[in-house]
mmCIF file of C-alpha atoms and ligand atoms in Angstrom:
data_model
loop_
_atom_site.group_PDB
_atom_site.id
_atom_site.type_symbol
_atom_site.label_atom_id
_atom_site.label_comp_id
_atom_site.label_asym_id
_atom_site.label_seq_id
_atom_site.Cartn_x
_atom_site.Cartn_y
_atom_site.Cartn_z
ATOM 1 C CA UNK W 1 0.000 0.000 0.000
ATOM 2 C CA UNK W 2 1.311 3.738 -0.726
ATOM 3 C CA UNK W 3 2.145 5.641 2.141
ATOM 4 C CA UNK W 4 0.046 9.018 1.812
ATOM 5 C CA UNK W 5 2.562 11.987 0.966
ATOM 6 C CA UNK W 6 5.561 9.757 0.364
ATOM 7 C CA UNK W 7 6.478 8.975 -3.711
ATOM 8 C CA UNK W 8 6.104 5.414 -4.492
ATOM 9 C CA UNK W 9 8.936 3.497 -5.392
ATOM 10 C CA UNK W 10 7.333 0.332 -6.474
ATOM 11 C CA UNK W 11 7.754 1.077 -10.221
ATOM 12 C CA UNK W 12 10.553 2.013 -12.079
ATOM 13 C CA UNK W 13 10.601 5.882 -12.785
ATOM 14 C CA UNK W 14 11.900 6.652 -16.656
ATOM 15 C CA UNK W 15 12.798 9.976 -17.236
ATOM 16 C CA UNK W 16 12.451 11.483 -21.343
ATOM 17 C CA UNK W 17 13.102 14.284 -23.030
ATOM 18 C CA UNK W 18 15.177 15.760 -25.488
ATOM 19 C CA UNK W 19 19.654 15.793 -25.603
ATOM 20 C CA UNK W 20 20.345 18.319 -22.821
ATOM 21 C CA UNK W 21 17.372 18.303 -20.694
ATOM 22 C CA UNK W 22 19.098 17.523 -17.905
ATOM 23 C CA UNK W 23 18.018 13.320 -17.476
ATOM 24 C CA UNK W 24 21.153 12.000 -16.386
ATOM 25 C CA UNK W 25 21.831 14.424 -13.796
ATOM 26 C CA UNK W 26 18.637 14.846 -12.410
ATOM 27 C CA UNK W 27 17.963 10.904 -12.612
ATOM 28 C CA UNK W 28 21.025 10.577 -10.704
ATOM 29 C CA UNK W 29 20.163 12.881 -8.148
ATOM 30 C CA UNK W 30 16.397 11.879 -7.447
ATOM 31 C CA UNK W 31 17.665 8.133 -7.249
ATOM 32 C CA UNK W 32 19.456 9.224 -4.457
ATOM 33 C CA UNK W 33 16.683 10.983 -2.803
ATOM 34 C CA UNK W 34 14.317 7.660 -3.467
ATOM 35 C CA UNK W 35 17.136 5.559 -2.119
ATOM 36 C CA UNK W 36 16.790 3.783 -5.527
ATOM 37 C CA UNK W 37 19.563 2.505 -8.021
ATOM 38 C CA UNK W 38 20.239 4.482 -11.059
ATOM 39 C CA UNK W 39 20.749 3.597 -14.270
ATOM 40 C CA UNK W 40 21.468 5.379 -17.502
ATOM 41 C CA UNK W 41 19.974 3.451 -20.828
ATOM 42 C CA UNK W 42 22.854 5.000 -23.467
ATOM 43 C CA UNK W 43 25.404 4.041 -21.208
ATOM 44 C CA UNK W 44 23.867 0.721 -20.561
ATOM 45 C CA UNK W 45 24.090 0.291 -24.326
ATOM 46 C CA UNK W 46 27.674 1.597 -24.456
ATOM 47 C CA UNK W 47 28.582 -1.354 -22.010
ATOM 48 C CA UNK W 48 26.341 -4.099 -24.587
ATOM 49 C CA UNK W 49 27.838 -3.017 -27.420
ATOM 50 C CA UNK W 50 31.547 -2.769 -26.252
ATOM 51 C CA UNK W 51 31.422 0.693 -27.889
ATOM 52 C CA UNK W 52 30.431 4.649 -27.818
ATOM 53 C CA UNK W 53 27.195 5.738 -29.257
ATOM 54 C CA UNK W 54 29.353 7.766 -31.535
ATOM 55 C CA UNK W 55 30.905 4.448 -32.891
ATOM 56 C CA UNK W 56 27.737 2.701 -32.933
ATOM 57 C CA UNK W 57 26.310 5.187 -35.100
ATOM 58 C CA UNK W 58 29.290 5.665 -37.011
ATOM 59 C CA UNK W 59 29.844 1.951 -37.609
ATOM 60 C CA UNK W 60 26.583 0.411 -37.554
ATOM 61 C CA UNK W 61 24.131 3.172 -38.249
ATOM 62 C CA UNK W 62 21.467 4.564 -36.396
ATOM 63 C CA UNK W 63 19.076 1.923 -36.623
ATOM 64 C CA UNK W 64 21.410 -1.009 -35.274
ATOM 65 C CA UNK W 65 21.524 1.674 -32.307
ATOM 66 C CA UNK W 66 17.921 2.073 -31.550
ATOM 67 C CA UNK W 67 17.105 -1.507 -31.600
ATOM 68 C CA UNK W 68 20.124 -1.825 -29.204
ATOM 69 C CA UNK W 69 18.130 0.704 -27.414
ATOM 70 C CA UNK W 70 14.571 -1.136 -27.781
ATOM 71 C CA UNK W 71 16.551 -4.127 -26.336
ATOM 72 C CA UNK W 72 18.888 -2.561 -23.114
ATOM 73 C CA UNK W 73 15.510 -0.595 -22.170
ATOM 74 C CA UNK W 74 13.244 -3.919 -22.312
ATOM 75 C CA UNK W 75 16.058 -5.424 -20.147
ATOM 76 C CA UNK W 76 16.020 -2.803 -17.973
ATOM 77 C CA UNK W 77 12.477 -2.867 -17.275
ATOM 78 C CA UNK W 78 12.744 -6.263 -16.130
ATOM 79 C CA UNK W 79 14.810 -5.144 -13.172
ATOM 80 C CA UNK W 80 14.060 -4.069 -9.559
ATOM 81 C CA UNK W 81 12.321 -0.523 -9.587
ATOM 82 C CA UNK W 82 14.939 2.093 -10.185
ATOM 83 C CA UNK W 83 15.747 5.578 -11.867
ATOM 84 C CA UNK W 84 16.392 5.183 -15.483
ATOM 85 C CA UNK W 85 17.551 8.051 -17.810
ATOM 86 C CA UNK W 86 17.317 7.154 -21.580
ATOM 87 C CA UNK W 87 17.970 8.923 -24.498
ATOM 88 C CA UNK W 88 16.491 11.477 -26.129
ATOM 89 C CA UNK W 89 15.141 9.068 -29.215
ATOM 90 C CA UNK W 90 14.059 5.912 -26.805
ATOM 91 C CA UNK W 91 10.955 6.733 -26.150
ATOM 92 C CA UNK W 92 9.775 7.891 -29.850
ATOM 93 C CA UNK W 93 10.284 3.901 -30.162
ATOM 94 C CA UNK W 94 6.750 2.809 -30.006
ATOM 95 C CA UNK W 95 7.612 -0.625 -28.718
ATOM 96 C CA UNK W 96 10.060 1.023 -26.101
ATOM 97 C CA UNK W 97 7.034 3.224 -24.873
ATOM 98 C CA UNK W 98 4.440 0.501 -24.680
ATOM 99 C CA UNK W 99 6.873 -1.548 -22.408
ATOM 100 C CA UNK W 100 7.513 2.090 -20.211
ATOM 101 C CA UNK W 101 3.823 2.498 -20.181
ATOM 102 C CA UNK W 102 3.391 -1.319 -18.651
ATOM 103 C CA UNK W 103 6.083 -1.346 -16.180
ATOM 104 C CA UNK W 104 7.449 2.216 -15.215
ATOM 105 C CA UNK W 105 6.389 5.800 -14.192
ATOM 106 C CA UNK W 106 7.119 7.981 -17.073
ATOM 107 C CA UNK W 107 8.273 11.902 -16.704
ATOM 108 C CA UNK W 108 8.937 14.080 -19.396
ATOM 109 C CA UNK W 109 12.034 16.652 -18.630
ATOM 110 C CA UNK W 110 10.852 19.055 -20.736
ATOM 111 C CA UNK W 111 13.855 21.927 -21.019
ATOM 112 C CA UNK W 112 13.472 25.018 -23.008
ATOM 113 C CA UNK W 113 15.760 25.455 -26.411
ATOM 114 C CA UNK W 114 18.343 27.768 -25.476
ATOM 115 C CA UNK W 115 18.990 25.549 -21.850
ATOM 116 C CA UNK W 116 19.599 22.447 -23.991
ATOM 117 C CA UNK W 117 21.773 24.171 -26.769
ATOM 118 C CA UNK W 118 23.827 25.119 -23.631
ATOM 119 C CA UNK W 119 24.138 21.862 -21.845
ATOM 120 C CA UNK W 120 24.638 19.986 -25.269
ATOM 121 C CA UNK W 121 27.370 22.554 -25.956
ATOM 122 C CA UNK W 122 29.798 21.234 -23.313
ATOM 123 C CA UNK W 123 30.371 18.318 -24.885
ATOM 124 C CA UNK W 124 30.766 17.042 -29.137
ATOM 125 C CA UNK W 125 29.675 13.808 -28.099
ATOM 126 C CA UNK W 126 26.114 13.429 -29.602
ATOM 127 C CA UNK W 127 26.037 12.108 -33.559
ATOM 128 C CA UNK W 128 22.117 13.414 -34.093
ATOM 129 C CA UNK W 129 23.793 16.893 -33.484
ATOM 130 C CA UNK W 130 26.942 16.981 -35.610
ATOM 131 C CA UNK W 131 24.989 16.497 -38.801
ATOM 132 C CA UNK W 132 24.154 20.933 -39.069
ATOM 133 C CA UNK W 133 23.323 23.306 -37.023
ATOM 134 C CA UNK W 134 22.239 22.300 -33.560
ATOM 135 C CA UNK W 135 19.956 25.042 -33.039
ATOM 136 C CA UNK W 136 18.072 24.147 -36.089
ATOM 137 C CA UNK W 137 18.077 19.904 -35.188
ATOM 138 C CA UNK W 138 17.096 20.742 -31.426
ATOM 139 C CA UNK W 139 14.166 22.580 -32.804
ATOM 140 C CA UNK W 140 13.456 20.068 -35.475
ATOM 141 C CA UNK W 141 13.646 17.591 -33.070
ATOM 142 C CA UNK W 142 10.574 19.567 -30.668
ATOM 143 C CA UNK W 143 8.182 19.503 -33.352
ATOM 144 C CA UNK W 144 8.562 15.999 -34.383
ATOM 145 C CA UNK W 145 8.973 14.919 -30.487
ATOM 146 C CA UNK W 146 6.856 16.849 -28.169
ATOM 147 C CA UNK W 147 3.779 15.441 -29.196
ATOM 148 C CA UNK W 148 4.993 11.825 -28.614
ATOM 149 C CA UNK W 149 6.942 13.078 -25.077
ATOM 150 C CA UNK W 150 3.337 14.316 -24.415
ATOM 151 C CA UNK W 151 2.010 10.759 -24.047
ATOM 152 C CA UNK W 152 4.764 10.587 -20.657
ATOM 153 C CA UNK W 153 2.404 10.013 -17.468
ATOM 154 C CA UNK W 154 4.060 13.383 -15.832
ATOM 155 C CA UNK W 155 5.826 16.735 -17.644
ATOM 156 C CA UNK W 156 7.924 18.504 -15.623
ATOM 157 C CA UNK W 157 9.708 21.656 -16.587
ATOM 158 C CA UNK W 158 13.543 21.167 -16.228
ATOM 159 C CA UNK W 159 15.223 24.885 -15.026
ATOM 160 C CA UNK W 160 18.213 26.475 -15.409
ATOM 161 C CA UNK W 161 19.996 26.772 -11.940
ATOM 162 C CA UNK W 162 20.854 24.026 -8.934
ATOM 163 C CA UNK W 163 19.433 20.706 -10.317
ATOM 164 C CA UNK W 164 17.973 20.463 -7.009
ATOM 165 C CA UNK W 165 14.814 22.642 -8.119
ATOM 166 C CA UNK W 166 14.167 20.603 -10.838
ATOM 167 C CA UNK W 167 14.292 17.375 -8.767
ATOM 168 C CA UNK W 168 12.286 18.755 -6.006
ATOM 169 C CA UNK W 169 9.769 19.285 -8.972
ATOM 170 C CA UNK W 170 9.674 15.627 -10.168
ATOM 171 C CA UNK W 171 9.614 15.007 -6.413
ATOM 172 C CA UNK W 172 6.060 16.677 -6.507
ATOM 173 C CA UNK W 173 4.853 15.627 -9.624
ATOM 174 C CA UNK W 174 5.196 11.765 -8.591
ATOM 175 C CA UNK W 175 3.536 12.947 -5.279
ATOM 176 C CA UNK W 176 0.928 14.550 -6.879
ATOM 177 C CA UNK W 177 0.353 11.657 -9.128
ATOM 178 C CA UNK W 178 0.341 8.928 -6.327
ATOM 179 C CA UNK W 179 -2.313 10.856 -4.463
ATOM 180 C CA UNK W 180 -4.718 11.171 -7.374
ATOM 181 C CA UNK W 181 -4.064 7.912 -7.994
ATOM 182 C CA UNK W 182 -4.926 6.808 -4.421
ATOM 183 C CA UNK W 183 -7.894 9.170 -4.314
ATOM 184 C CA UNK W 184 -9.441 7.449 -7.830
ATOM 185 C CA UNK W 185 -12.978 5.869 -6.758
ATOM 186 C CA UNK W 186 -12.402 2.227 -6.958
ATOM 187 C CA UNK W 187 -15.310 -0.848 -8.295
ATOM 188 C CA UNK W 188 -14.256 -3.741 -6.271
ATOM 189 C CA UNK W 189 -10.936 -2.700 -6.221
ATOM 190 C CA UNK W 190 -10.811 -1.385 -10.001
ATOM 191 C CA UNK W 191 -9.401 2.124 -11.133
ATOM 192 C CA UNK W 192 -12.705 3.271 -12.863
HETATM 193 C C1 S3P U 1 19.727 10.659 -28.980
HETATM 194 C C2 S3P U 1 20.024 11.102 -27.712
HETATM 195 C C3 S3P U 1 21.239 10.681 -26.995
HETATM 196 C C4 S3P U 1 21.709 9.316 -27.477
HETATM 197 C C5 S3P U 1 21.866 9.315 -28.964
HETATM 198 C C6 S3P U 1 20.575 9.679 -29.701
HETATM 199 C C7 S3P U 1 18.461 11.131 -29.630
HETATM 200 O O1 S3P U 1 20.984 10.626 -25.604
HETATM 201 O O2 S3P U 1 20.817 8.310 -27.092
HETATM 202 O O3 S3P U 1 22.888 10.223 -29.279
HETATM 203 O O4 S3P U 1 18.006 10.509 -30.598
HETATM 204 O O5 S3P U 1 17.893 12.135 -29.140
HETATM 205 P P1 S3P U 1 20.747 11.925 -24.671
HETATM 206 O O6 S3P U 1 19.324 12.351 -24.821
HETATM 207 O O7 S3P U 1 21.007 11.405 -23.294
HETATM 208 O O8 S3P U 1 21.715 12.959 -25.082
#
């Protein structure tokens, strides 16, 4: 049974949104708040593959890499509940969504453009965004994505400053979504 107030951590909690939005280090941090393991899908995939994304993509293309992906995740969701981070294409994977939607807690990290050009700035390790102009992909990328994020059980807005706000945030968003969930009238112990 939940405890009233506290954020369940009976399900895994899978954190999406675009290159930059901050998953890995808030999934990092709110694992440690939930006393939960973290894991990080893309460098889950590095470790099965024996290889960086970059190579991956470079060697195999980019759709040996997001069936790697479909796999790791599916893996993943097998485990004990824990903080996963995946990347920014995972859950656009329709497969890879269905099995989020079955077993986890899904929260979009939904960052603003000019926060994710800046945190995907500090490092030249991301294929998707070496191909032209990042500014132009990153937007690309919102339109095509943002309605499929949108189907994530919880959207909370990732800010620029200690990633400590943002966490608290996803801290009250599960919250939030535990009590509603608790307070849903119930036909012989059915969510109607
Ligand atoms: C990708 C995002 C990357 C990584 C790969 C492809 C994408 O992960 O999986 O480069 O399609 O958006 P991050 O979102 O963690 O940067």
């Amino acid at each position: 049974m939940p405890v009233p107030g506290e954020v369940p951590t009976d399900r895994t909690i899978v954190l999406v949104g675009l290159m930059g939005a901050g998953k890995s280090c808030i999934g990092r941090r709110l694992a440690t708040r939930l006393g939960l393991p973290f894991r990080d899908a893309d460098a889950e995939i590095e470790r099965a593959a024996g290889c960086s994304i970059e190579d991956i993509f470079e060697l195999h293309g980019e759709a040996a890499f997001r069936e790697g992906e479909n796999r790791v995740i599916s893996r993943l969701l097998a485990d004990a509940p824990h903080v996963l981070a995946t990347g920014g294409g995972a859950f656009m994977n329709p497969e890879t969504r269905a099995a989020i939607g079955e077993r986890a807690v899904s929260v979009w990290l939904r960052a603003d453009l000019e926060l994710m050009l800046k945190r995907t700035g500090r490092r030249n390790n991301r294929p998707l965004l070496k191909r032209g102009d990042p500014r132009k992909i990153l937007s690309e990328l919102m339109v095509q994505r943002y309605p499929v994020y949108g189907a994530a059980d919880l959207v909370v807005d990732s800010v620029d400053g200690p990633p400590e706000v943002t966490v608290e945030r996803v801290l009250d968003a599960l919250r939030e979504r535990a009590a509603s969930i608790e307070d849903a009238p119930r036909v012989e112990g059915v969510e109607v």
